[in-house]
CSV table of C-alpha atoms and ligand atoms in Angstrom, one decimal:
chain,number,residue,atom,x,y,z
A,203,MET,CA,-4.3,2.9,5.9
A,204,VAL,CA,-3.1,1.5,2.5
A,205,TYR,CA,-0.1,3.8,0.8
A,206,VAL,CA,1.6,2.7,-2.5
A,207,ARG,CA,5.3,2.0,-1.5
A,208,ASN,CA,6.5,1.7,-5.6
A,209,ALA,CA,5.7,5.6,-6.2
A,210,TRP,CA,7.1,8.6,-6.5
A,211,TYR,CA,6.3,10.9,-3.0
A,212,VAL,CA,7.4,14.6,-3.4
A,213,ALA,CA,9.9,15.0,-0.4
A,214,GLY,CA,10.8,18.8,-1.0
A,215,TRP,CA,11.7,21.6,-3.1
A,216,SER,CA,15.0,21.3,-5.2
A,217,GLN,CA,16.0,24.6,-3.6
A,218,GLU,CA,16.3,23.1,-0.1
A,219,SER,CA,18.9,20.4,-0.7
A,220,LEU,CA,21.8,22.6,-1.6
A,221,PRO,CA,25.2,22.1,-0.1
A,222,PRO,CA,26.6,22.3,3.0
A,223,ARG,CA,22.8,21.5,4.2
A,224,PRO,CA,21.2,18.6,3.9
A,225,LEU,CA,17.4,18.1,4.1
A,226,GLY,CA,15.8,16.0,6.5
A,227,ILE,CA,12.3,14.7,6.2
A,228,ARG,CA,9.7,11.7,7.0
A,229,VAL,CA,7.7,9.7,4.3
A,230,LEU,CA,5.6,7.1,5.1
A,231,ASN,CA,6.9,7.3,8.5
A,232,GLU,CA,10.8,6.5,7.5
A,233,PRO,CA,13.3,9.3,8.0
A,234,ILE,CA,14.9,10.4,5.1
A,235,VAL,CA,17.9,12.8,4.3
A,236,ILE,CA,18.2,14.2,0.9
A,237,TRP,CA,21.8,15.7,0.2
A,238,ARG,CA,23.2,17.4,-2.8
A,239,SER,CA,27.0,17.1,-3.7
A,240,GLU,CA,29.3,19.5,-5.1
A,241,ASN,CA,28.9,18.4,-8.5
A,242,GLY,CA,25.2,18.9,-8.3
A,243,ASP,CA,24.1,15.1,-8.0
A,244,LEU,CA,21.3,14.2,-5.4
A,245,ALA,CA,21.5,11.2,-3.0
A,246,ALA,CA,18.9,10.1,-0.5
A,247,PHE,CA,19.6,8.1,2.4
A,248,GLU,CA,18.0,6.8,5.6
A,249,ASP,CA,18.5,9.6,8.1
A,250,ARG,CA,20.2,7.2,10.9
A,251,CYS,CA,23.9,7.1,11.2
A,252,VAL,CA,25.1,3.4,11.3
A,253,HIS,CA,27.0,4.5,14.4
A,254,ARG,CA,24.8,5.6,17.0
A,255,LEU,CA,21.9,6.6,15.2
A,256,ALA,CA,22.1,10.4,14.9
A,257,PRO,CA,20.6,12.3,12.3
A,258,LEU,CA,22.4,12.5,8.8
A,259,SER,CA,20.6,15.4,8.2
A,260,LEU,CA,22.4,17.5,10.8
A,261,GLY,CA,25.4,16.6,8.8
A,262,ARG,CA,27.5,18.1,6.3
A,263,CYS,CA,28.0,18.0,2.5
A,264,GLU,CA,32.0,17.4,1.8
A,265,GLY,CA,32.5,17.4,-1.7
A,266,GLU,CA,30.5,14.4,-3.2
A,267,LYS,CA,30.4,12.8,0.7
A,268,LEU,CA,28.2,13.5,3.4
A,269,ARG,CA,29.4,13.8,7.1
A,270,CYS,CA,27.7,13.0,10.4
A,271,MET,CA,28.4,15.5,12.5
A,272,TYR,CA,27.9,13.8,15.6
A,273,HIS,CA,31.2,11.8,15.9
A,274,GLY,CA,32.5,12.3,12.0
A,275,LEU,CA,31.6,9.0,10.4
A,276,LEU,CA,31.8,9.9,6.3
A,277,TYR,CA,29.7,8.7,3.6
A,278,ASP,CA,30.3,8.1,0.0
A,279,ARG,CA,27.1,8.8,-2.3
A,280,GLY,CA,26.2,4.8,-2.2
A,281,GLY,CA,25.4,5.1,1.4
A,282,ARG,CA,28.9,3.4,2.7
A,283,VAL,CA,30.9,4.6,5.2
A,284,VAL,CA,34.5,5.3,4.0
A,285,GLU,CA,35.9,7.0,6.7
A,286,ILE,CA,35.7,6.9,10.6
A,287,PRO,CA,37.9,9.6,12.3
A,288,GLY,CA,40.8,8.0,14.5
A,289,GLN,CA,40.2,4.4,13.2
A,290,GLY,CA,42.3,2.9,10.3
A,291,HIS,CA,39.8,-0.1,8.9
A,292,VAL,CA,36.7,0.4,7.9
A,293,ALA,CA,34.4,-2.9,7.5
A,294,ASN,CA,32.6,-2.8,3.8
A,295,ASN,CA,29.1,-4.0,5.2
A,296,LEU,CA,28.6,-0.2,7.0
A,297,ARG,CA,26.1,1.4,5.1
A,298,VAL,CA,22.9,3.1,5.4
A,299,ARG,CA,19.9,2.1,3.3
A,300,THR,CA,19.7,4.8,0.0
A,301,TYR,CA,16.4,5.6,-1.9
A,302,PRO,CA,16.2,6.6,-5.5
A,303,VAL,CA,15.9,10.2,-5.9
A,304,VAL,CA,14.7,12.8,-8.9
A,305,GLU,CA,14.7,16.4,-9.3
A,306,ARG,CA,11.6,17.4,-11.5
A,307,TYR,CA,9.1,20.0,-12.0
A,308,GLY,CA,11.0,22.1,-9.1
A,309,TRP,CA,10.6,19.2,-6.4
A,310,LEU,CA,12.5,16.3,-5.3
A,311,TRP,CA,10.8,13.0,-5.7
A,312,VAL,CA,11.8,9.8,-3.7
A,313,TRP,CA,11.2,6.3,-4.4
A,314,MET,CA,10.1,4.5,-1.4
A,315,GLY,CA,9.5,1.0,-2.6
A,316,ASP,CA,11.7,-1.6,-4.4
A,317,ALA,CA,14.4,0.2,-5.6
A,318,ALA,CA,14.8,-2.2,-8.8
A,319,ALA,CA,11.2,-1.1,-9.9
A,320,ALA,CA,12.0,2.8,-9.7
A,321,ASP,CA,10.4,4.0,-12.9
A,322,GLU,CA,10.8,7.7,-13.8
A,323,GLY,CA,8.0,7.4,-16.0
A,324,LEU,CA,5.8,6.9,-13.1
A,325,ILE,CA,6.6,10.7,-11.9
A,326,PRO,CA,2.9,12.1,-12.5
A,327,PRO,CA,3.1,13.9,-16.0
A,328,VAL,CA,2.4,17.4,-14.5
A,329,THR,CA,4.0,20.8,-15.2
A,330,GLY,CA,5.7,22.9,-12.4
A,331,MET,CA,7.9,25.4,-10.7
A,332,ASP,CA,10.8,24.9,-13.9
A,333,ASP,CA,8.2,25.8,-16.9
A,334,PRO,CA,9.6,29.1,-18.0
A,335,GLU,CA,5.9,30.1,-19.7
A,336,TYR,CA,4.6,30.5,-15.9
A,337,ILE,CA,5.4,33.0,-12.8
A,338,CYS,CA,4.9,30.6,-9.6
A,339,GLY,CA,4.0,31.3,-6.1
A,340,HIS,CA,4.5,28.2,-3.9
A,341,GLY,CA,4.6,27.3,-0.3
A,342,GLN,CA,3.8,24.1,2.0
A,343,LEU,CA,1.4,23.3,4.6
A,344,ASP,CA,1.6,20.5,7.2
A,345,TYR,CA,-1.6,19.1,8.7
A,346,TYR,CA,-1.9,17.1,11.9
A,347,ALA,CA,-4.2,14.6,9.7
A,348,GLU,CA,-3.6,11.3,7.8
A,349,ALA,CA,-2.5,12.2,4.2
A,350,ARG,CA,-5.5,10.4,2.9
A,351,PHE,CA,-7.9,12.5,4.5
A,352,VAL,CA,-5.9,15.7,2.4
A,353,SER,CA,-6.3,13.6,-0.6
A,354,ASP,CA,-10.3,12.5,0.1
A,355,ASN,CA,-10.5,16.9,0.5
A,356,LEU,CA,-8.9,17.1,-3.2
A,357,LEU,CA,-10.8,14.5,-4.7
A,358,ASP,CA,-14.2,15.8,-3.7
A,359,LEU,CA,-14.5,19.4,-4.4
A,360,SER,CA,-18.3,19.4,-3.6
A,361,HIS,CA,-16.7,21.1,0.0
A,362,VAL,CA,-15.8,24.3,-1.9
A,363,SER,CA,-19.4,25.1,-1.7
A,364,PHE,CA,-19.5,25.0,2.0
A,365,LEU,CA,-16.0,25.4,3.4
A,366,HIS,CA,-14.7,27.9,1.2
A,367,THR,CA,-17.8,30.3,0.6
A,368,LYS,CA,-16.0,33.1,2.1
A,369,SER,CA,-12.6,32.9,0.6
A,370,ALA,CA,-13.6,31.6,-3.0
A,371,TYR,CA,-16.9,33.2,-3.3
A,372,SER,CA,-18.2,29.9,-4.5
A,373,SER,CA,-22.1,29.0,-5.1
A,374,GLU,CA,-23.1,25.8,-4.1
A,375,THR,CA,-23.1,24.8,-8.1
A,376,TRP,CA,-19.5,22.5,-7.1
A,377,ALA,CA,-22.1,20.3,-4.6
A,378,ARG,CA,-25.1,20.4,-6.6
A,379,GLU,CA,-24.0,19.6,-10.3
A,380,PRO,CA,-22.2,16.2,-10.1
A,381,PRO,CA,-18.7,16.1,-12.4
A,382,LYS,CA,-17.8,13.3,-14.6
A,383,VAL,CA,-15.3,11.3,-12.6
A,384,SER,CA,-12.8,9.2,-14.8
A,385,GLU,CA,-10.0,6.7,-14.1
A,386,HIS,CA,-6.6,6.5,-16.0
A,387,ARG,CA,-3.3,5.3,-15.6
A,388,HIS,CA,-1.9,7.4,-13.3
A,389,GLY,CA,-5.2,8.3,-11.1
A,390,VAL,CA,-8.6,9.9,-11.5
A,391,ARG,CA,-9.5,12.9,-13.6
A,392,ILE,CA,-12.5,15.0,-12.5
A,393,GLU,CA,-14.1,17.7,-14.5
A,394,ARG,CA,-17.1,19.8,-14.6
A,395,TRP,CA,-19.0,22.9,-15.7
A,396,LEU,CA,-19.8,25.6,-13.5
A,397,ARG,CA,-22.7,27.4,-15.0
A,398,GLY,CA,-22.8,31.4,-14.2
A,399,GLU,CA,-19.9,31.2,-11.5
A,400,ARG,CA,-16.9,33.1,-10.2
A,401,ARG,CA,-13.6,31.6,-11.2
A,402,HIS,CA,-13.1,29.8,-8.2
A,403,HIS,CA,-9.7,31.7,-7.8
A,404,SER,CA,-11.5,34.7,-8.3
A,405,VAL,CA,-8.3,37.0,-9.5
A,406,ASP,CA,-9.3,36.8,-12.8
A,407,THR,CA,-9.8,40.5,-14.3
A,408,ASN,CA,-13.4,39.7,-15.1
A,409,ALA,CA,-13.7,38.0,-11.8
A,410,ASP,CA,-16.9,40.3,-10.7
A,411,LYS,CA,-18.9,38.9,-14.0
A,412,LEU,CA,-20.4,35.7,-14.1
A,413,ALA,CA,-19.3,33.0,-16.4
A,414,ASP,CA,-19.1,29.7,-17.6
A,415,VAL,CA,-16.3,27.9,-16.0
A,416,TYR,CA,-14.9,24.7,-16.7
A,417,ALA,CA,-12.7,23.3,-13.9
A,418,ARG,CA,-10.8,19.6,-14.5
A,419,TYR,CA,-8.1,18.2,-12.2
A,420,ASP,CA,-6.3,14.9,-12.3
A,421,PHE,CA,-5.4,13.1,-9.0
A,422,PHE,CA,-2.1,11.0,-9.6
A,423,VAL,CA,-1.0,8.4,-7.7
A,424,PRO,CA,0.3,8.6,-5.0
A,425,GLY,CA,-1.0,12.2,-4.2
A,426,VAL,CA,-0.2,14.6,-6.9
A,427,PHE,CA,-3.3,17.1,-7.9
A,428,LEU,CA,-3.3,19.3,-11.0
A,429,MET,CA,-6.2,21.7,-11.6
A,430,THR,CA,-6.6,24.0,-14.5
A,431,ASP,CA,-10.0,26.2,-15.2
A,432,ASP,CA,-10.9,28.8,-17.6
A,433,ALA,CA,-13.8,31.2,-17.8
A,434,TYR,CA,-16.1,31.5,-21.2
A,435,PRO,CA,-19.1,33.9,-21.7
A,436,PRO,CA,-22.5,32.5,-20.1
A,437,GLY,CA,-24.6,29.9,-22.0
A,438,THR,CA,-21.0,28.2,-23.6
A,439,ALA,CA,-21.9,25.2,-21.3
A,440,ASP,CA,-25.3,24.6,-22.7
A,441,ALA,CA,-24.0,25.5,-26.3
A,442,LEU,CA,-21.7,22.8,-26.1
A,443,ASP,CA,-23.9,20.6,-24.4
A,444,GLY,CA,-22.0,19.9,-21.4
A,445,GLN,CA,-19.1,18.6,-23.4
A,446,PRO,CA,-15.6,20.4,-22.6
A,447,PRO,CA,-14.7,23.1,-24.5
A,448,PRO,CA,-12.8,22.1,-27.9
A,449,ASP,CA,-10.0,24.8,-27.2
A,450,LEU,CA,-8.9,23.3,-23.8
A,451,ASP,CA,-6.1,21.3,-24.5
A,452,ARG,CA,-4.9,23.6,-27.2
A,453,ALA,CA,-4.1,26.8,-25.9
A,454,PRO,CA,-1.6,27.2,-23.0
A,455,LYS,CA,-3.4,27.0,-19.7
A,456,LYS,CA,-3.5,30.4,-18.1
A,457,PHE,CA,-3.1,29.1,-14.6
A,458,PHE,CA,-2.8,26.0,-12.8
A,459,ALA,CA,-2.9,24.7,-9.1
A,460,LEU,CA,-0.5,22.0,-8.5
A,461,GLN,CA,-0.3,19.9,-4.9
A,462,ALA,CA,1.4,17.3,-3.6
A,463,ILE,CA,0.2,15.6,-0.6
A,464,THR,CA,2.9,13.6,1.2
A,465,PRO,CA,2.6,11.3,4.2
A,466,LEU,CA,4.9,12.4,6.7
A,467,THR,CA,4.1,9.8,9.3
A,468,GLU,CA,0.7,7.8,10.4
A,469,LYS,CA,-1.2,11.0,11.4
A,470,THR,CA,0.8,14.1,9.9
A,471,SER,CA,0.9,15.1,6.3
A,472,ARG,CA,2.5,17.9,4.3
A,473,SER,CA,0.9,19.8,1.2
A,474,SER,CA,3.2,21.6,-1.1
A,475,TYR,CA,1.7,23.8,-3.2
A,476,ILE,CA,2.4,26.0,-6.3
A,477,MET,CA,-0.2,28.2,-8.1
A,478,ALA,CA,1.4,29.5,-11.5
A,479,ALA,CA,-0.2,32.1,-13.9
A,480,HIS,CA,0.9,32.1,-17.3
A,481,ARG,CA,3.2,35.3,-18.5
A,482,ASP,CA,0.6,36.6,-20.9
A,483,HIS,CA,-2.1,36.1,-18.6
A,484,GLY,CA,-1.8,38.0,-15.7
A,485,GLY,CA,1.9,36.6,-14.8
A,486,ALA,CA,3.4,38.1,-11.3
A,487,ALA,CA,0.3,39.9,-10.5
A,488,GLN,CA,-1.9,37.4,-11.1
A,489,CYS,CA,0.0,34.8,-9.0
A,490,ASP,CA,0.3,36.8,-5.8
A,491,ALA,CA,-3.3,37.5,-6.0
A,492,THR,CA,-4.2,33.9,-6.4
A,493,MET,CA,-1.7,33.2,-3.8
A,494,ALA,CA,-3.3,35.3,-1.3
A,495,VAL,CA,-6.7,33.9,-1.7
A,496,VAL,CA,-5.5,30.3,-1.4
A,497,ARG,CA,-3.8,30.8,1.9
A,498,LYS,CA,-7.1,31.5,3.3
A,499,ILE,CA,-8.9,28.6,1.2
A,500,PHE,CA,-6.2,26.2,2.9
A,501,ALA,CA,-6.5,27.4,6.0
A,502,GLU,CA,-9.8,26.3,6.0
A,503,ASP,CA,-9.3,23.4,4.6
A,504,LYS,CA,-6.4,22.9,7.6
A,505,ALA,CA,-9.0,23.6,10.5
A,506,MET,CA,-11.7,21.4,9.1
A,507,ILE,CA,-9.6,18.2,8.0
A,508,GLU,CA,-7.4,18.2,11.7
A,509,ALA,CA,-10.6,19.0,13.3
A,510,GLN,CA,-12.2,15.8,11.2
A,511,GLN,CA,-9.0,14.0,12.5
A,512,ARG,CA,-9.4,14.7,16.4
A,513,ILE,CA,-13.1,13.4,16.1
A,514,ILE,CA,-12.0,9.9,14.2
A,515,ASP,CA,-9.1,9.7,16.9
A,516,THR,CA,-11.9,9.4,19.6
A,517,SER,CA,-14.5,7.4,17.5
A,518,PRO,CA,-13.4,3.8,18.1
A,519,GLY,CA,-15.0,1.9,14.9
A,520,TRP,CA,-15.3,4.4,13.0
A,521,ARG,CA,-16.7,4.3,9.5
A,522,PHE,CA,-17.5,6.8,6.6
A,523,ILE,CA,-20.4,6.6,4.5
A,524,ALA,CA,-20.2,7.5,0.6
A,525,THR,CA,-22.6,9.9,-0.9
A,526,SER,CA,-22.3,10.5,-4.9
A,527,ALA,CA,-19.9,13.4,-4.7
A,528,ASP,CA,-17.7,10.8,-3.6
A,529,ARG,CA,-17.3,8.8,-6.5
A,530,GLY,CA,-14.0,10.4,-7.4
A,531,VAL,CA,-12.9,9.5,-3.6
A,532,VAL,CA,-13.9,5.7,-3.8
A,533,LEU,CA,-12.3,5.2,-7.4
A,534,TYR,CA,-9.1,7.0,-6.2
A,535,ASN,CA,-8.8,4.8,-3.0
A,536,ARG,CA,-9.7,1.7,-4.6
A,537,LEU,CA,-6.7,2.2,-7.3
A,538,VAL,CA,-4.2,2.5,-4.7
A,539,GLU,CA,-5.6,-0.5,-2.8
A,540,THR,CA,-5.3,-2.3,-6.0
A,541,LEU,CA,-1.9,-1.1,-6.7
A,542,ALA,CA,-0.7,-1.7,-3.1
A,543,ARG,CA,-2.3,-5.4,-3.3
A,544,GLU,CA,-0.4,-6.0,-6.4
A,545,GLU,CA,2.7,-4.7,-4.8
A,546,SER,CA,2.7,-7.0,-1.8
A,547,THR,CA,1.5,-10.1,-4.1
A,548,SER,CA,4.7,-9.4,-6.1
A,549,THR,CA,7.0,-9.0,-2.9
A,550,ALA,CA,5.5,-12.4,-1.5
A,551,ASN,CA,6.6,-14.3,-4.9
B,144,LIG,S1,26.3,9.0,15.3
B,144,LIG,FE1,27.0,9.5,13.8
B,144,LIG,S2,29.3,9.2,13.4
B,144,LIG,FE2,28.5,9.0,15.7
B,145,LIG,FE1,-10.6,23.1,0.4
């Protein structure tokens, strides 16, 4: 499968890389260690000591440096070996590969491509754990499945009508009413009215009443999902002739769901997710209730996607067909293929 390399991937949570404990993770099958110096600066290296390839994520942060805890080689923040215990001379060229790393929205983002092209403007424009207006719950879930299948699941929420009937109490509207799908600079946007629906996260104080719900989400390259929705009195969708509610972007969002899908290895991936409720709209109580519901929802997604992967693994020459519900999937995957092709062309030149 094709993945974009010139992109920021979520590699962990801010609170995971605190001294003296580095964080080890794989992204696009590359072992990476992220660590924070005493001054609070982040660094990301390949997670492989130059000496005998021990993982540096089992090492120790020492002030502004990182020590491999196998035989003690010491690295500076630039990835250069600056001390070999018991040896006076250290060759200048002893270094590990470094990756650009940025902390934003409570996440650690690693740039997997050409470091000279790392542009912080390409971090998806979302909002996250660090937004003081929201109370956030968070979690992560690992899948035995290719990241692209987890992304496809989020790009086609028609499955909510069938896979999540018990957990999300959803009607078949998600599947039967086609959403509006559009492309933008960073990915795709999918939005729809759900007439006469319960709110999908089902924790609104008016959850038992039917409402017209407007649900909108963006899916940003390389795999970041940001969704918000709001409930309106029945009949609003028709009164607006199916157009988005005019107040959608004016008022602060009552709720948002954020998810980042990270390809760990070829066949494993991680979802890092945040459920956020605005302080003026339920705050902590709503957040806890939402988290309880989404844990059930995500368990259903995981079971289905992993079962799908197992079938695919034993289906030589497999292929998908696209239905009308796959418009977002097709548009997004085409965008990723185009970006990846542009990358390989610019690398070849
Ligand atoms: S493997 Fe790192 S010091 Fe030996
Ligand atoms: Fe789902």
